[in-house]
Short mmCIF file of C-alpha atoms and ligand atoms in Angstrom, two decimals:
data_model
loop_
_atom_site.label_atom_id
_atom_site.label_comp_id
_atom_site.label_asym_id
_atom_site.label_seq_id
_atom_site.Cartn_x
_atom_site.Cartn_y
_atom_site.Cartn_z
CA MET A 11 -0.01 0.13 0.29
CA SER A 12 1.43 3.32 -1.00
CA VAL A 13 1.83 6.15 1.89
CA ALA A 14 -0.65 8.27 0.25
CA ARG A 15 -3.30 5.50 0.12
CA PHE A 16 -2.35 4.58 3.61
CA TRP A 17 -2.99 7.81 4.91
CA ARG A 18 -6.38 8.31 3.00
CA LYS A 19 -7.30 5.24 4.50
CA GLN A 20 -6.23 6.50 8.01
CA VAL A 21 -8.51 9.35 7.82
CA GLN A 22 -11.21 7.29 6.56
CA ARG A 23 -10.88 5.26 9.91
CA TYR A 24 -10.54 8.33 12.10
CA ASN A 25 -13.46 10.30 10.85
CA LEU A 26 -15.94 7.23 9.47
CA VAL A 27 -16.09 9.39 6.68
CA GLY A 28 -18.35 7.95 3.59
CA THR A 29 -20.28 9.40 1.05
CA HIS A 30 -24.17 9.98 0.24
CA CYS A 31 -25.96 10.08 -3.36
CA LYS A 32 -28.28 12.97 -3.15
CA SER A 33 -30.23 11.58 -5.96
CA CYS A 34 -31.28 8.30 -4.22
CA ASP A 35 -30.57 9.06 -0.48
CA GLU A 36 -28.19 6.22 -0.26
CA TYR A 37 -25.25 6.05 2.52
CA PHE A 38 -21.83 4.28 1.37
CA TYR A 39 -19.22 3.38 3.70
CA PRO A 40 -16.47 2.90 2.90
CA PRO A 41 -16.92 5.92 0.44
CA ARG A 42 -17.85 5.16 -3.41
CA ASN A 43 -17.24 7.74 -5.90
CA MET A 44 -19.99 6.59 -8.03
CA CYS A 45 -23.64 5.29 -6.40
CA PRO A 46 -24.06 1.89 -7.89
CA THR A 47 -28.21 2.62 -8.56
CA CYS A 48 -27.67 6.39 -10.20
CA ARG A 49 -24.58 5.56 -11.92
CA ARG A 50 -23.84 9.02 -13.77
CA ASN A 51 -26.90 10.41 -12.57
CA GLY A 52 -25.70 10.14 -9.09
CA LYS A 53 -24.85 13.13 -7.19
CA ILE A 54 -22.18 12.00 -4.62
CA GLU A 55 -21.39 14.15 -1.40
CA SER A 56 -18.91 13.19 1.21
CA TYR A 57 -20.57 12.44 4.41
CA LYS A 58 -19.53 12.03 8.27
CA PHE A 59 -21.23 9.51 10.12
CA ASN A 60 -21.61 9.97 13.64
CA GLY A 61 -21.16 6.45 14.11
CA ASP A 62 -24.51 5.50 16.00
CA GLY A 63 -25.23 1.72 14.93
CA GLU A 64 -26.18 -1.73 15.91
CA VAL A 65 -24.43 -4.77 15.93
CA ILE A 66 -25.82 -7.45 13.32
CA SER A 67 -23.50 -10.05 13.22
CA PHE A 68 -20.40 -11.44 15.47
CA THR A 69 -17.58 -13.73 16.24
CA VAL A 70 -15.03 -14.17 18.56
CA ILE A 71 -11.68 -14.14 17.25
CA ARG A 72 -9.29 -16.31 19.13
CA THR A 73 -6.49 -16.81 16.85
CA ALA A 74 -5.40 -13.17 15.71
CA ALA A 75 -3.23 -12.06 13.02
CA VAL A 76 0.00 -10.69 13.35
CA GLY A 77 0.04 -7.46 15.94
CA PHE A 78 -3.25 -8.52 17.13
CA GLU A 79 -2.03 -11.42 19.43
CA HIS A 80 -2.16 -9.61 22.84
CA GLN A 81 -5.58 -8.61 22.21
CA THR A 82 -7.34 -11.69 21.83
CA PRO A 83 -9.90 -12.79 22.33
CA TYR A 84 -11.74 -9.89 20.88
CA ILE A 85 -14.84 -9.22 19.35
CA LEU A 86 -15.25 -9.00 15.37
CA ALA A 87 -18.51 -7.53 14.42
CA ILE A 88 -20.53 -6.11 11.51
CA VAL A 89 -22.17 -3.01 12.61
CA GLN A 90 -24.83 -1.54 10.56
CA LEU A 91 -24.93 2.53 10.88
CA LYS A 92 -28.40 4.19 11.49
CA GLU A 93 -27.96 5.61 8.01
CA GLY A 94 -27.76 2.01 6.64
CA PRO A 95 -24.06 0.80 5.38
CA LYS A 96 -22.50 -2.25 7.45
CA LEU A 97 -18.94 -1.93 8.26
CA THR A 98 -16.74 -5.08 9.97
CA THR A 99 -15.48 -3.52 13.05
CA GLN A 100 -13.83 -4.56 16.49
CA ILE A 101 -16.24 -4.07 19.57
CA SER A 102 -14.71 -3.37 22.82
CA CYS A 103 -16.47 -5.33 25.49
CA GLY A 104 -16.48 -8.56 27.18
CA ILE A 105 -17.08 -11.47 24.96
CA ASP A 106 -19.90 -12.45 27.32
CA GLU A 107 -21.43 -8.57 27.02
CA ILE A 108 -22.15 -8.57 23.46
CA TYR A 109 -25.45 -9.36 21.69
CA LEU A 110 -27.17 -9.21 18.52
CA GLY A 111 -28.99 -5.59 18.22
CA MET A 112 -26.57 -4.19 20.84
CA LYS A 113 -26.68 -0.35 20.25
CA VAL A 114 -23.06 0.67 19.70
CA LYS A 115 -21.06 4.13 19.10
CA PRO A 116 -17.39 4.42 17.88
CA VAL A 117 -14.52 5.60 20.12
CA PHE A 118 -10.83 5.85 18.52
CA ARG A 119 -8.37 3.21 20.07
CA LYS A 120 -4.99 1.86 18.79
CA LEU A 121 -5.88 -1.18 16.69
CA GLY A 122 -2.54 -2.78 16.78
CA ASP A 123 0.97 -2.41 15.16
CA GLY A 124 1.81 -3.57 11.82
CA GLY A 125 4.78 -5.74 12.82
CA GLU A 126 8.12 -5.24 11.13
CA LYS A 127 7.18 -2.18 9.35
CA GLY A 128 6.57 -0.60 12.94
CA MET A 129 3.46 1.51 12.02
CA ILE A 130 1.02 1.50 14.72
CA TYR A 131 -2.68 1.54 13.11
CA TYR A 132 -5.24 3.43 15.16
CA GLY A 133 -8.60 3.43 14.27
CA THR A 134 -12.45 3.40 14.99
CA LYS A 135 -13.44 0.58 16.99
CA PHE A 136 -16.88 0.39 18.72
CA ILE A 137 -18.50 0.05 22.55
CA ALA A 138 -21.93 -0.10 24.01
CA ALA A 139 -23.80 3.01 23.34
CA GLU A 140 -25.76 2.63 26.65
ZN1 ZN B 17 -27.92 7.09 -5.76
#
């Protein structure tokens, strides 16, 4: 991954910035430059999600990728934002505290370090909203 692309992705992670199609009122995260429904007629604008969402699927990770070993077990979930887009994210809570339909909100946390490249990844995780 190029440095520019890396930082662009970092900005997206920090800010939950996606896009919104003004023509059909669809929201996209990660951002899309073209609306798959409206195509050329879509009017795409940048949109910052506040991150309110709910857990629609989750799994407990016990064998982690390089750089995440110290965090196991952790919860990887699909969160659906209230505007509609779904994203895969880590949920910061006990593995017996999570349930389907749990309301969540984003927090910014260290996600892991990039092993030999020495990069530290920060980004959005989600926690219980209540
Ligand atoms: Zn559209």
